[in-house]
Every structure is written in C-alpha cells, then in structure tokens.
Amino acid sequence: MHFVKKVPTTDEEKAVKEKERAIKLKTFCTVRDRIFEKRARGELDDEILSLTQKLLEKNPDVYTFWNIRRETIIKKIEASKDSEVASDPQESTKIENMLREELFLSQLCIEANNKSYSAWFHRGWVLQQQRHPDVKEELGLCEKALKLDCRNFHTWDHRRVVAKLCHLGRPEELEFSNRLIAQNFSNYSAWHYRGVLHLKADSTNECVHDTIINDDLKKVTSAFFTDPDDQSAWVYTRFLLEMDSRRVFSKPKSLIPCVPLTVSFHGDNTTVVMSKACTLDVLLSFITTSEDASPWKGISTLSPQPKSARIWQCVSRIPCSVRPNLGEDFIDLLLEAFDATTSDRDVGTVAKKVRDSCVELISLEPKNTWVHYVYTLCLLEIDPITHHDEILSQLEMLATELDVNRREIYRKMASRQRFNQALRAKTNGRMIIEDLVDGKTTNLSLREAKLTSLDGVELLAGLVTTLDVSGNHLTNLDEVLLPNLEYLTANENPIERLLPNITLCNVKFLSLGACHINDMDCVVPALRSMCSLERFLYCETPLVSKTECLAKELPSVRLIPHYL
C-alpha cells in the first residue's frame, strides 16, 4: 500500500509464513487434484461444486474452476429437462436455488476482487440461465459497484449484459449516464457509455434528437468551465464534433460508409481504393467480373497478405467493372477528403457553439492544452481553408509549447493540412487533385511543402505514378502507399533509414539525394525489395564513398552517385 512504512520481518517470522504457505499450497493441490480426477471421470455432481467453491473463495481468478462449475450446472439443467423430471415442480425450484447460490458465490468473489474477469463473466452467465432473473436488483448492485469504482469496466460490461436481459431502452440508459455524470463529471466511463448509445442510434438510423445534443453541449460546457484541466468532458466534446460533422471522413469510423473512392487501370492492373479498410468480401460486392476472387490482393505496409485493407489490386486480363459507377457523389467524397469540394458545405451547430465557448475560455485559460486543441478541431470543421493559417498556428503552439509530449500528433495534423493545400493548388484553372482524379496527369509534386508526414497519400493509390517530395521534413517513406508508383524523388529530406515497403515494388527510379543515410545497411534491404528498381540516385550522401560496395550488393541497379 502507498505511504505505509515497510517493517522488515525477522527470520522466525519468515519461517512461520513459509510454513503457513506450504500448508495452504498442500491443501490447494489436494483439492485441485480431486477436482480434476472427478472431472476426468465425468462426475459432475454436488461434491465438485463444493470443492471448486472452496478454492474460488480463496482465489476467484482460476477460470478453469469456473468452467467446471458451468459444465456441472449445464449438466444439471439438462437433466432437469428430462421428460420424467420436468413435470416435478421441486426440480425446477432446485435449479433456481442452485443458480441463486451461484450468484451469491460470484458476489463473494467480486467483493474479494472486484476486477476478476472470471467472476464477473460467471455472474452474467448465471443470470442468462435463470428463467426470471432479478434484473432490478442486479442493476442496483451495478450502480453500487460503480459508486465504489466508477471506471471499473468489468461492472460496465456486466451492466450491459443486464440491460440487454431486461430490454432497457436508450432513453433509460441515457438517463442512467446522466445520473452518474451529475454525480461526477470526471466519470469518463459514463461519458463513453453515452457516446456508445449515440453511435448505436446513428448506426441503426435512429434519430439523435437535437435536444439531446444541446443538453450534452450544456453538460460539457459546464464541465470544462468548472475544471478546464479535466479531460473527460473534452474527450466527449471531440466525440460530439465528430458525430455532428458534415464531413464524412471526420465522423467516427463506424459511421463512415465503405464505398469505392477511386478505380484506376494500368495495363492488366486494376487498383481500387476504398473509403475505409474492408475485407475482400466487402470489396467484391462492388466488383463485377467473370473471374474468381483469387487475383485480388490487399495492399498494406503492416502485412504482405492483409485480410482487411483500404487498397486492393487485381492483376488479370479479364475485364471487371465497379458498381456503382463512380459518379459525382463518389468524386465529391474523394475531394472532400482533401477539403477540395467546390460546393458550399453545411456546418453543424456543435462546432460553432463549441468554438464560441473555446474562444471565451482561451481568454481565461490561455495555456490550457485541451481548449486550444478542441478550438483547432472546430476550425477544421467550420472552414479549414479560410482558417488554414490559424489552424497551423494553433497546432504549432500545441506541439512546441503546450503539449510537447504529443508533438508528433500535432505535426502530423499540420502536415495533412499542408498536404491538402498542395492538392488544392491550381494549374491552368484546375486543382491538382482534379487533374489526378480525371486522369489528366499521374504526376504529383509536393516539393518544399513543409511536410513531416504523407498522411492521406494512400487515397491517391492508383492515380499517381510519379511522386516528388523533395525539400520537406520527412524522416521516412513508410506512408508511401502507392502500388503503381514508378518514379520517386525524395531529395533533401532528413531520412536516415529506408525500410522495406512492399507497396514500392513497381518503383523504377528512386532519388534520395542529400538525405541523411549514412550506412548501406540503412538502405540496401529496402532497395532489394524493390524488384523493379533500375536507377538509384544518392548524391551528396555518405553513401557516395561506398559506391563500389553498393554495386556489389545491387548489381542490376544503375547507381548515380553524382548529379549529371
């Protein structure tokens, strides 16, 4: 325990404790062996219930004994359903009494260890075996347990089981979360449970009324004005922003529709990019072809053969088509991912109200991390183009002053904003992203765009064959998910190591001039994995002095140690 001074034990005390421990261990082993012997012989009777109870009261975490108890109970329940016994009312009463005893035992074990997975699971299982479980009493027990530890997820999971048993509706559950939040607005679990209820409603097309959202806004506003440093209400505010977002890719992932974003054809190669990762079965629901599913392969940097992926490729001469045809709606969805839609976009009320609250709170708490972060999220939702500079300024402040431990998160967010801005740049009156989508070009230049990340480039898989990211702040190329890429230029980046990337298998030309690669081992394994590589430029790097060794390692690659 904390703040309790430890008193050293004498040798005599140690000897006594060891003797007591040995006696307990001997007793445990004797009972355990007896249990396993009876189980092996199929003797699932009252004695085995008594023996397992004796051990579980001492240690409720031995899930094997709980399993044996369930096997025994199931056997007794099935026996009671026998035609000769079923008509006996005493037999039914006997089963119910046995189940009540199980509830009593599980309660004893939970009181001894309120975070015992096995005891909580067993209690939920017993309730489901009862004909008429006392759900009202069980809900009361859950509420008492949550008062002792409001974040005990075992209790929350058990309460969900009970709520399902008694068919509690969403209004009742929302009211329950209201009570807990009113008691303690730092109850993160209650906020989370409330969010889960909203997600379920949205996923089933059940309307989340504006009055509920407005009430939630009042709750979070009151919470973060009372204690701006408490993160529970801020996290839930971020969730409300996502739920109310009019931007598809800003919504919770479970609410993002899984549809094709782009389809591209390169010879016999068909590349499909989905709005989010999906399995092959989901992909094939959009594909029409006379061939089986075997040629389709998921593309991911995490696994050579992913079961779920956002990018899928098929190498086959047999034609295929994608349903539905990628019309304006799907093109707008892709453009929206880069804040490049030309139509006016509606903005949710949550973002505006939270922004106004944040502006007021910033004047009171100018160094509060959460208020600046949520304010930035509001600007991203309201108008990321108009507020581009302010968004970058806020993210820089968070990364360098207010929350340096999470600086990489903020830098990645800032890099994505710069990436989006670069794709919105116009040439000949058209945005670069529009030319890529229409197939007017397959070249993408992101030179000196101050990028620290290539987050978002995976949405362009299949559309880009030539990529230039020179003069940025990239430390790696792991995020280059462009399986059709043939020419990659990444000069003047602080790249120290290049890891093997299966998505770069079609790269013919790679340029890493003036990068920070010092040793052959930092690049050779990756270069070997590029089976199509023909030329490698590494000017102004320490590798220049190791050209002869590189030539031996990469005999089929033309090495370019000096600019032509």
Coordinates of C-alpha atoms in Angstrom, one line a residue:
M1 CA 0.0 0.0 0.0
H2 CA 1.1 3.6 -0.6
F3 CA 2.6 5.6 2.3
V4 CA 2.8 2.6 4.6
K5 CA 6.2 2.0 6.0
K6 CA 7.6 -1.4 5.4
V7 CA 8.8 -3.2 8.5
P8 CA 11.5 -5.8 7.9
T9 CA 10.5 -9.3 9.0
T10 CA 12.7 -11.5 11.2
D11 CA 13.9 -14.9 10.1
E12 CA 11.5 -16.5 12.6
E13 CA 8.5 -14.6 11.1
K14 CA 9.6 -15.6 7.6
A15 CA 9.8 -19.3 8.6
V16 CA 6.3 -19.2 10.1
K17 CA 4.9 -17.6 6.9
E18 CA 6.7 -20.2 4.7
K19 CA 5.2 -22.9 6.9
E20 CA 1.7 -21.5 6.6
R21 CA 2.2 -21.0 2.8
A22 CA 3.3 -24.6 2.4
I23 CA 0.2 -25.9 4.3
K24 CA -2.1 -23.8 2.1
L25 CA -0.4 -25.0 -1.0
K26 CA -0.7 -28.6 0.0
T27 CA -4.4 -28.2 0.7
F28 CA -4.9 -26.4 -2.6
C29 CA -3.1 -29.1 -4.6
T30 CA -5.0 -31.9 -2.8
V31 CA -8.4 -30.3 -3.6
R32 CA -7.3 -29.4 -7.1
D33 CA -6.3 -32.9 -7.9
R34 CA -9.5 -34.2 -6.5
I35 CA -11.5 -31.8 -8.8
F36 CA -9.6 -32.9 -11.9
E37 CA -10.0 -36.6 -11.0
K38 CA -13.7 -36.2 -10.7
R39 CA -13.9 -34.2 -13.9
A40 CA -11.9 -36.8 -15.8
R41 CA -14.4 -39.5 -14.6
G42 CA -17.3 -37.3 -15.6
E43 CA -18.5 -37.0 -12.0
L44 CA -20.0 -33.5 -12.3
D45 CA -22.0 -33.5 -9.1
D46 CA -22.6 -31.6 -5.9
E47 CA -19.2 -32.6 -4.5
I48 CA -17.4 -31.0 -7.4
L49 CA -19.4 -27.8 -6.8
S50 CA -18.4 -27.8 -3.2
L51 CA -14.7 -28.4 -3.9
T52 CA -14.5 -25.7 -6.6
Q53 CA -16.3 -23.2 -4.3
K54 CA -13.8 -23.9 -1.6
L55 CA -10.9 -22.8 -3.9
L56 CA -12.7 -20.0 -5.7
E57 CA -13.4 -18.3 -2.4
K58 CA -9.7 -18.1 -1.9
N59 CA -8.8 -17.2 -5.4
P60 CA -11.6 -16.2 -7.8
D61 CA -9.3 -15.8 -10.8
V62 CA -8.8 -19.5 -11.6
Y63 CA -11.1 -19.6 -14.6
T64 CA -10.8 -23.4 -15.0
F65 CA -12.8 -24.0 -11.8
W66 CA -15.5 -21.6 -13.0
N67 CA -15.6 -23.6 -16.3
I68 CA -16.0 -26.8 -14.3
R69 CA -18.9 -25.2 -12.4
R70 CA -20.6 -24.2 -15.6
E71 CA -20.2 -27.7 -17.0
T72 CA -21.8 -29.1 -13.9
I73 CA -24.7 -26.6 -13.9
I74 CA -25.4 -27.3 -17.6
K75 CA -25.5 -31.0 -16.9
K76 CA -27.9 -30.5 -14.0
I77 CA -30.2 -28.2 -16.1
E78 CA -30.3 -30.6 -19.0
A79 CA -31.1 -33.5 -16.6
S80 CA -34.0 -31.4 -15.2
K81 CA -35.4 -31.1 -18.7
D82 CA -35.8 -34.9 -18.9
S83 CA -39.4 -35.9 -19.6
E84 CA -39.8 -37.7 -16.3
V85 CA -38.3 -35.0 -14.2
A86 CA -39.6 -31.9 -16.0
S87 CA -43.1 -32.4 -14.5
D88 CA -41.7 -32.2 -11.0
P89 CA -42.0 -28.6 -9.7
Q90 CA -39.5 -29.3 -7.0
E91 CA -36.8 -29.9 -9.6
S92 CA -37.4 -26.5 -11.2
T93 CA -37.1 -24.9 -7.7
K94 CA -33.9 -26.8 -7.1
I95 CA -32.3 -25.5 -10.2
E96 CA -33.3 -21.9 -9.4
N97 CA -31.9 -22.3 -5.9
M98 CA -28.7 -23.6 -7.3
L99 CA -28.4 -20.6 -9.7
R100 CA -29.1 -18.2 -6.8
E101 CA -26.3 -19.9 -4.9
E102 CA -24.0 -19.2 -7.9
L103 CA -25.0 -15.6 -7.8
F104 CA -24.1 -15.5 -4.1
L105 CA -20.7 -17.1 -4.7
S106 CA -19.9 -14.8 -7.5
Q107 CA -20.8 -11.8 -5.3
L108 CA -18.5 -13.0 -2.6
C109 CA -15.7 -13.4 -5.1
I110 CA -16.3 -10.0 -6.7
E111 CA -16.3 -8.4 -3.2
A112 CA -12.9 -10.1 -2.7
N113 CA -11.6 -8.9 -6.1
N114 CA -13.9 -6.5 -8.0
K115 CA -11.8 -6.8 -11.1
S116 CA -11.9 -10.6 -11.5
Y117 CA -12.8 -11.3 -15.2
S118 CA -13.9 -14.9 -14.4
A119 CA -16.2 -14.0 -11.5
W120 CA -18.0 -11.2 -13.5
F121 CA -18.3 -13.4 -16.5
H122 CA -19.8 -16.2 -14.5
R123 CA -22.3 -13.9 -12.8
G124 CA -23.5 -12.7 -16.2
W125 CA -23.8 -16.3 -17.5
V126 CA -25.8 -17.4 -14.5
L127 CA -28.3 -14.5 -15.0
Q128 CA -28.8 -15.7 -18.5
Q129 CA -29.6 -19.2 -17.3
Q130 CA -32.3 -18.0 -14.9
R131 CA -35.9 -18.0 -16.1
H132 CA -36.8 -14.8 -14.2
P133 CA -33.6 -13.1 -13.2
D134 CA -34.0 -10.2 -10.7
V135 CA -32.6 -7.6 -13.1
K136 CA -33.8 -4.7 -10.9
E137 CA -31.7 -5.9 -8.0
E138 CA -28.8 -6.6 -10.4
L139 CA -29.0 -3.1 -11.8
G140 CA -28.9 -1.7 -8.2
L141 CA -25.8 -3.8 -7.5
C142 CA -24.1 -2.5 -10.6
E143 CA -24.9 1.1 -9.5
K144 CA -23.5 0.4 -6.0
A145 CA -20.3 -1.1 -7.6
L146 CA -19.9 1.9 -9.8
K147 CA -20.1 4.2 -6.9
L148 CA -17.1 2.4 -5.4
D149 CA -15.2 2.5 -8.7
C150 CA -16.9 4.4 -11.5
R151 CA -14.3 3.3 -14.0
N152 CA -14.5 -0.5 -13.4
F153 CA -15.0 -1.7 -16.9
H154 CA -16.0 -5.2 -15.6
T155 CA -19.0 -3.6 -13.9
W156 CA -19.9 -1.6 -17.1
D157 CA -19.7 -4.8 -19.2
H158 CA -21.8 -6.7 -16.7
R159 CA -24.4 -3.8 -16.7
R160 CA -24.6 -4.1 -20.5
V161 CA -25.5 -7.8 -20.1
V162 CA -28.2 -7.0 -17.6
A163 CA -29.6 -4.1 -19.6
K164 CA -29.9 -6.4 -22.6
L165 CA -31.7 -9.0 -20.5
C166 CA -34.3 -6.6 -19.3
H167 CA -34.5 -4.8 -22.7
L168 CA -33.6 -1.4 -21.3
G169 CA -34.2 1.3 -24.0
R170 CA -31.9 4.1 -25.0
P171 CA -33.8 6.7 -23.0
E172 CA -33.4 4.8 -19.8
E173 CA -29.7 4.3 -20.4
L174 CA -29.1 7.9 -21.2
E175 CA -30.8 8.9 -18.0
F176 CA -28.6 6.4 -16.1
S177 CA -25.5 8.1 -17.6
N178 CA -27.0 11.5 -16.7
R179 CA -27.2 10.5 -13.1
L180 CA -23.5 9.4 -13.0
I181 CA -22.3 12.4 -14.8
A182 CA -24.3 14.7 -12.4
Q183 CA -22.6 13.0 -9.5
N184 CA -19.1 13.3 -11.0
F185 CA -18.4 15.0 -14.4
S186 CA -15.0 13.4 -14.4
N187 CA -16.6 10.0 -14.9
Y188 CA -15.0 9.2 -18.2
S189 CA -16.8 5.8 -18.4
A190 CA -20.2 7.4 -18.1
W191 CA -19.4 9.9 -20.9
H192 CA -18.1 7.0 -23.0
Y193 CA -21.2 4.9 -22.4
R194 CA -23.3 7.9 -23.5
G195 CA -21.3 8.1 -26.7
V196 CA -21.8 4.4 -27.4
L197 CA -25.5 4.8 -27.1
H198 CA -25.4 7.7 -29.6
L199 CA -23.3 5.6 -32.0
K200 CA -25.8 2.7 -31.8
A201 CA -28.7 5.0 -32.6
D202 CA -26.9 6.5 -35.6
S203 CA -25.9 3.1 -37.0
T204 CA -29.5 2.0 -36.9
N205 CA -30.7 5.2 -38.5
E206 CA -32.4 6.2 -35.2
C207 CA -32.5 9.9 -34.8
V208 CA -30.3 11.5 -32.1
H209 CA -32.6 14.5 -31.2
D210 CA -31.2 18.0 -31.2
T211 CA -32.5 18.4 -27.7
I212 CA -30.2 15.6 -26.5
I213 CA -27.2 17.1 -28.3
N214 CA -28.0 20.5 -26.9
D215 CA -28.2 19.0 -23.4
D216 CA -24.9 17.3 -23.9
L217 CA -23.3 20.6 -25.0
K218 CA -24.6 22.2 -21.8
K219 CA -23.1 19.4 -19.8
V220 CA -19.7 19.5 -21.4
T221 CA -19.6 23.3 -21.3
S222 CA -20.4 23.4 -17.6
A223 CA -17.7 20.7 -17.0
F224 CA -14.8 22.3 -18.8
F225 CA -15.6 25.8 -17.5
T226 CA -15.7 24.3 -14.0
D227 CA -12.4 22.3 -14.4
P228 CA -10.7 23.0 -17.8
D229 CA -7.9 20.5 -17.0
D230 CA -10.3 17.6 -16.6
Q231 CA -10.1 15.7 -19.9
S232 CA -13.3 13.6 -19.6
A233 CA -15.6 16.3 -20.9
W234 CA -13.1 17.4 -23.6
V235 CA -12.9 13.9 -25.0
Y236 CA -16.7 13.7 -25.2
T237 CA -16.8 17.1 -26.8
R238 CA -14.5 15.8 -29.5
F239 CA -16.9 12.9 -30.0
L240 CA -19.8 15.3 -30.3
L241 CA -17.9 17.2 -33.0
E242 CA -17.3 14.0 -34.9
M243 CA -21.0 12.9 -34.6
D244 CA -22.3 16.3 -35.8
S245 CA -19.7 16.7 -38.5
R246 CA -20.9 17.3 -42.1
R247 CA -17.5 15.9 -43.4
V248 CA -17.7 12.2 -44.0
F249 CA -14.1 11.4 -43.0
S250 CA -14.4 13.4 -39.8
K251 CA -17.2 11.2 -38.5
P252 CA -16.5 8.2 -36.2
K253 CA -15.0 5.4 -38.3
S254 CA -18.0 3.1 -37.7
L255 CA -20.2 5.7 -39.4
I256 CA -18.1 6.2 -42.5
P257 CA -19.6 4.4 -45.4
C258 CA -17.5 1.7 -47.0
V259 CA -17.5 2.6 -50.7
P260 CA -15.0 2.8 -53.6
L261 CA -13.3 6.1 -53.9
T262 CA -11.2 5.6 -57.0
V263 CA -10.7 2.9 -59.6
S264 CA -7.6 3.0 -61.9
F265 CA -6.4 0.8 -64.7
H266 CA -2.7 0.3 -65.6
G267 CA -2.5 -2.4 -68.2
D268 CA -3.6 -5.6 -66.6
N269 CA -3.5 -4.0 -63.2
T270 CA -6.8 -2.7 -61.6
T271 CA -6.5 -0.7 -58.4
V272 CA -9.4 0.1 -56.1
V273 CA -9.2 2.5 -53.2
M274 CA -12.0 2.2 -50.6
S275 CA -13.2 4.9 -48.3
K276 CA -12.0 2.7 -45.3
A277 CA -10.4 -0.6 -44.8
C278 CA -12.6 -3.6 -45.7
T279 CA -12.4 -7.3 -46.3
L280 CA -12.3 -9.0 -49.7
D281 CA -16.0 -10.0 -49.4
V282 CA -17.0 -6.3 -49.0
L283 CA -14.8 -5.3 -51.9
L284 CA -16.3 -8.0 -54.2
S285 CA -19.8 -6.7 -53.5
F286 CA -18.8 -3.7 -55.7
I287 CA -17.0 -5.8 -58.4
T288 CA -18.5 -7.4 -61.5
T289 CA -16.2 -9.9 -63.1
S290 CA -16.3 -13.4 -64.6
E291 CA -13.2 -14.4 -62.6
D292 CA -12.9 -15.7 -59.0
A293 CA -11.6 -13.7 -56.1
S294 CA -8.1 -15.1 -56.0
P295 CA -6.4 -12.4 -58.2
W296 CA -7.4 -9.6 -55.7
K297 CA -4.8 -8.7 -53.2
G298 CA -4.9 -6.2 -50.3
I299 CA -2.1 -3.6 -50.1
S300 CA -0.8 -2.7 -46.7
T301 CA 2.5 -1.8 -45.1
L302 CA 1.5 -3.8 -42.0
S303 CA 1.2 -7.2 -43.7
P304 CA 2.1 -8.8 -47.0
Q305 CA -1.3 -10.5 -47.1
P306 CA -3.7 -8.4 -45.1
K307 CA -7.2 -9.7 -44.6
S308 CA -8.5 -6.2 -44.4
A309 CA -7.2 -3.3 -46.5
R310 CA -8.1 0.1 -47.9
I311 CA -6.3 -0.5 -51.2
W312 CA -6.9 -3.6 -53.4
Q313 CA -5.3 -4.7 -56.6
C314 CA -6.1 -7.2 -59.2
V315 CA -3.6 -8.3 -61.9
S316 CA -5.7 -10.0 -64.6
R317 CA -6.5 -9.7 -68.3
I318 CA -10.1 -10.5 -67.6
P319 CA -12.1 -7.2 -67.6
C320 CA -14.0 -6.1 -64.5
S321 CA -16.2 -3.2 -63.5
V322 CA -17.1 -1.5 -60.3
R323 CA -20.6 -0.9 -59.1
P324 CA -21.9 1.6 -58.7
N325 CA -20.2 3.7 -61.4
L326 CA -18.0 6.3 -59.7
G327 CA -20.2 9.4 -60.4
E328 CA -20.2 12.9 -58.9
D329 CA -21.1 11.7 -55.4
F330 CA -18.0 9.5 -55.1
I331 CA -15.7 12.1 -56.7
D332 CA -17.0 14.7 -54.3
L333 CA -16.3 12.2 -51.4
L334 CA -12.7 12.0 -52.5
L335 CA -12.4 15.7 -53.0
E336 CA -13.9 16.2 -49.5
A337 CA -11.1 14.2 -48.0
F338 CA -8.7 17.0 -49.1
D339 CA -11.1 19.8 -48.3
A340 CA -11.4 20.4 -52.1
T341 CA -15.1 20.3 -52.7
T342 CA -16.4 23.3 -54.7
S343 CA -20.0 23.2 -53.3
D344 CA -20.9 25.1 -50.2
R345 CA -20.8 22.8 -47.2
D346 CA -23.2 23.0 -44.3
V347 CA -21.6 23.3 -40.8
G348 CA -23.0 21.6 -37.8
T349 CA -24.2 23.7 -34.8
V350 CA -21.9 21.8 -32.4
A351 CA -18.8 23.1 -34.0
K352 CA -20.0 26.7 -33.9
K353 CA -21.2 26.6 -30.3
V354 CA -18.0 24.8 -29.0
R355 CA -15.8 27.3 -30.9
D356 CA -17.5 30.2 -29.2
S357 CA -17.1 28.5 -25.8
C358 CA -13.4 27.9 -26.6
V359 CA -12.8 31.5 -27.6
E360 CA -14.2 32.6 -24.2
L361 CA -12.2 30.0 -22.3
I362 CA -9.0 30.8 -24.1
S363 CA -9.1 34.3 -22.6
L364 CA -9.4 32.8 -19.2
E365 CA -7.1 29.8 -19.6
P366 CA -4.6 30.8 -22.4
K367 CA -2.2 27.9 -21.6
N368 CA -4.8 25.1 -21.4
T369 CA -3.9 22.3 -23.9
W370 CA -7.4 21.0 -24.4
V371 CA -9.1 24.2 -25.1
H372 CA -6.6 25.0 -27.9
Y373 CA -6.9 21.5 -29.3
V374 CA -10.7 21.5 -29.4
Y375 CA -10.7 25.0 -30.8
T376 CA -8.5 23.8 -33.6
L377 CA -10.9 20.9 -34.3
C378 CA -13.7 23.4 -34.5
L379 CA -11.8 25.4 -37.1
L380 CA -11.1 22.3 -39.1
E381 CA -14.8 21.5 -39.1
I382 CA -16.1 25.0 -39.9
D383 CA -13.8 26.1 -42.7
P384 CA -10.3 24.5 -43.0
I385 CA -9.4 26.7 -46.0
T386 CA -10.3 30.1 -44.6
H387 CA -8.7 29.2 -41.2
H388 CA -5.7 27.4 -42.7
D389 CA -3.0 29.8 -41.2
E390 CA -4.7 29.9 -37.8
I391 CA -5.0 26.1 -37.7
L392 CA -1.3 25.7 -38.4
S393 CA -0.5 28.4 -35.8
Q394 CA -2.6 26.6 -33.1
L395 CA -1.0 23.2 -34.0
E396 CA 2.5 24.7 -33.8
M397 CA 1.7 26.2 -30.4
L398 CA 0.4 22.8 -29.1
A399 CA 3.5 21.0 -30.5
T400 CA 6.2 23.4 -29.2
E401 CA 4.7 24.9 -26.1
L402 CA 1.5 23.4 -24.6
D403 CA 1.8 19.7 -25.2
V404 CA 5.3 18.7 -26.4
N405 CA 4.8 15.1 -25.4
R406 CA 2.3 14.7 -28.2
R407 CA 4.0 17.0 -30.7
E408 CA 4.2 14.3 -33.4
I409 CA 0.4 14.1 -33.4
Y410 CA 0.1 17.8 -34.0
R411 CA 2.8 17.9 -36.6
K412 CA 1.1 15.1 -38.5
M413 CA -2.2 17.1 -38.4
A414 CA -0.4 20.2 -39.6
S415 CA 1.3 18.2 -42.3
R416 CA -2.0 16.9 -43.5
Q417 CA -3.3 20.4 -43.8
R418 CA -0.3 21.4 -45.9
F419 CA -0.8 18.3 -48.0
N420 CA -4.4 19.1 -48.6
Q421 CA -3.5 22.7 -49.5
A422 CA -0.9 21.5 -52.0
L423 CA -3.5 19.3 -53.7
R424 CA -5.9 22.3 -54.0
A425 CA -3.2 24.3 -55.8
K426 CA -4.4 25.3 -59.3
T427 CA -2.6 25.0 -62.6
N428 CA -4.4 26.3 -65.7
G429 CA -7.5 27.0 -63.6
R430 CA -7.9 23.4 -62.3
M431 CA -6.9 21.9 -58.9
I432 CA -4.1 19.3 -58.9
I433 CA -6.4 16.8 -57.3
E434 CA -9.0 17.3 -60.1
D435 CA -6.4 16.5 -62.7
L436 CA -5.4 13.4 -60.8
V437 CA -8.9 12.2 -60.5
D438 CA -9.7 12.9 -64.1
G439 CA -6.6 11.1 -65.3
K440 CA -5.1 14.2 -66.9
T441 CA -1.9 13.6 -65.0
T442 CA -0.3 10.9 -62.9
N443 CA 2.5 13.2 -61.6
L444 CA 2.3 14.7 -58.2
S445 CA 4.9 17.3 -57.0
L446 CA 4.9 18.2 -53.3
R447 CA 8.3 20.0 -53.2
E448 CA 9.1 22.2 -50.3
A449 CA 5.6 21.9 -48.8
K450 CA 6.9 21.6 -45.2
L451 CA 5.6 18.1 -44.9
T452 CA 6.5 15.9 -42.0
S453 CA 4.1 13.1 -43.0
L454 CA 2.5 11.7 -46.1
D455 CA -0.8 11.0 -44.3
G456 CA -3.6 11.0 -46.9
V457 CA -1.4 10.0 -49.9
E458 CA -2.9 6.5 -49.7
L459 CA -6.2 7.8 -51.0
L460 CA -4.3 8.5 -54.3
A461 CA -3.1 5.0 -54.7
G462 CA -3.5 4.0 -58.4
L463 CA -3.7 7.7 -59.5
V464 CA 0.0 8.6 -59.0
T465 CA 2.9 7.1 -60.9
T466 CA 5.4 9.9 -60.3
L467 CA 5.9 11.5 -56.9
D468 CA 8.3 14.3 -55.9
V469 CA 8.5 15.1 -52.2
S470 CA 11.9 16.8 -52.2
G471 CA 12.8 19.6 -49.7
N472 CA 10.4 18.5 -47.0
H473 CA 10.9 17.3 -43.4
L474 CA 10.1 13.6 -43.9
T475 CA 12.1 11.2 -41.8
N476 CA 10.8 8.0 -43.6
L477 CA 8.8 6.9 -46.6
D478 CA 6.7 4.3 -44.7
E479 CA 3.5 6.1 -45.6
V480 CA 4.0 5.9 -49.3
L481 CA 1.1 3.5 -50.1
L482 CA 1.2 4.0 -53.9
P483 CA 1.5 0.5 -55.5
N484 CA 1.6 1.9 -59.1
L485 CA 4.4 4.4 -58.3
E486 CA 7.3 4.2 -60.8
Y487 CA 9.3 7.3 -60.1
L488 CA 10.0 8.5 -56.5
T489 CA 12.1 11.6 -55.7
A490 CA 12.7 12.4 -52.0
N491 CA 15.8 14.6 -52.1
E492 CA 16.8 16.9 -49.2
N493 CA 14.8 15.2 -46.5
P494 CA 16.1 14.1 -43.1
I495 CA 15.6 10.4 -44.0
E496 CA 18.1 8.2 -42.1
R497 CA 16.8 4.8 -42.9
L498 CA 14.6 3.3 -45.7
L499 CA 12.6 0.3 -44.6
P500 CA 11.3 -2.4 -47.0
N501 CA 7.9 -1.4 -48.4
I502 CA 6.0 -3.9 -50.5
T503 CA 4.0 -1.1 -52.0
L504 CA 7.1 0.2 -53.8
C505 CA 7.6 -2.9 -55.8
N506 CA 7.0 -1.1 -59.1
V507 CA 9.4 1.8 -58.4
K508 CA 11.9 2.1 -61.3
F509 CA 13.7 5.2 -60.2
L510 CA 14.5 6.3 -56.6
S511 CA 16.3 9.5 -55.7
L512 CA 17.5 10.2 -52.1
G513 CA 20.0 12.9 -52.8
A514 CA 21.2 15.0 -49.8
C515 CA 19.3 12.7 -47.4
H516 CA 20.9 11.6 -44.1
I517 CA 21.5 8.0 -44.9
N518 CA 24.9 7.1 -43.6
D519 CA 25.2 3.4 -43.9
M520 CA 24.5 0.8 -46.5
D521 CA 22.5 -1.4 -44.1
C522 CA 20.1 1.5 -43.7
V523 CA 19.0 1.3 -47.4
V524 CA 20.1 -1.9 -49.1
P525 CA 17.4 -4.2 -47.7
A526 CA 14.7 -1.8 -48.9
L527 CA 16.4 -1.5 -52.3
R528 CA 16.5 -5.2 -52.7
S529 CA 12.8 -5.4 -52.0
M530 CA 12.1 -3.0 -55.0
C531 CA 12.1 -5.7 -57.6
S532 CA 11.6 -3.2 -60.5
L533 CA 14.3 -0.8 -59.4
E534 CA 16.5 0.3 -62.3
R535 CA 18.2 3.5 -61.1
F536 CA 19.1 4.8 -57.6
L537 CA 20.4 8.3 -57.1
Y538 CA 22.2 9.1 -53.8
C539 CA 24.2 12.2 -54.5
E540 CA 25.5 14.3 -51.5
T541 CA 25.1 11.4 -49.1
P542 CA 27.8 9.4 -47.2
L543 CA 26.8 6.5 -49.5
V544 CA 28.8 8.1 -52.3
S545 CA 32.1 6.8 -50.8
K546 CA 30.6 3.3 -50.7
T547 CA 29.6 3.1 -54.3
E548 CA 31.7 0.0 -55.0
C549 CA 30.2 -1.9 -52.2
L550 CA 26.7 -0.8 -53.3
A551 CA 27.4 -2.0 -56.8
K552 CA 28.2 -5.5 -55.4
E553 CA 25.0 -5.6 -53.4
L554 CA 22.9 -4.2 -56.2
P555 CA 24.4 -5.5 -59.4
S556 CA 21.3 -4.9 -61.6
V557 CA 20.7 -1.3 -60.4
R558 CA 22.3 1.7 -62.1
L559 CA 23.9 3.7 -59.3
I560 CA 24.0 7.5 -59.6
P561 CA 26.4 9.0 -57.0
H562 CA 26.7 12.4 -58.7
Y563 CA 24.3 14.8 -60.3
L564 CA 24.5 14.7 -64.1

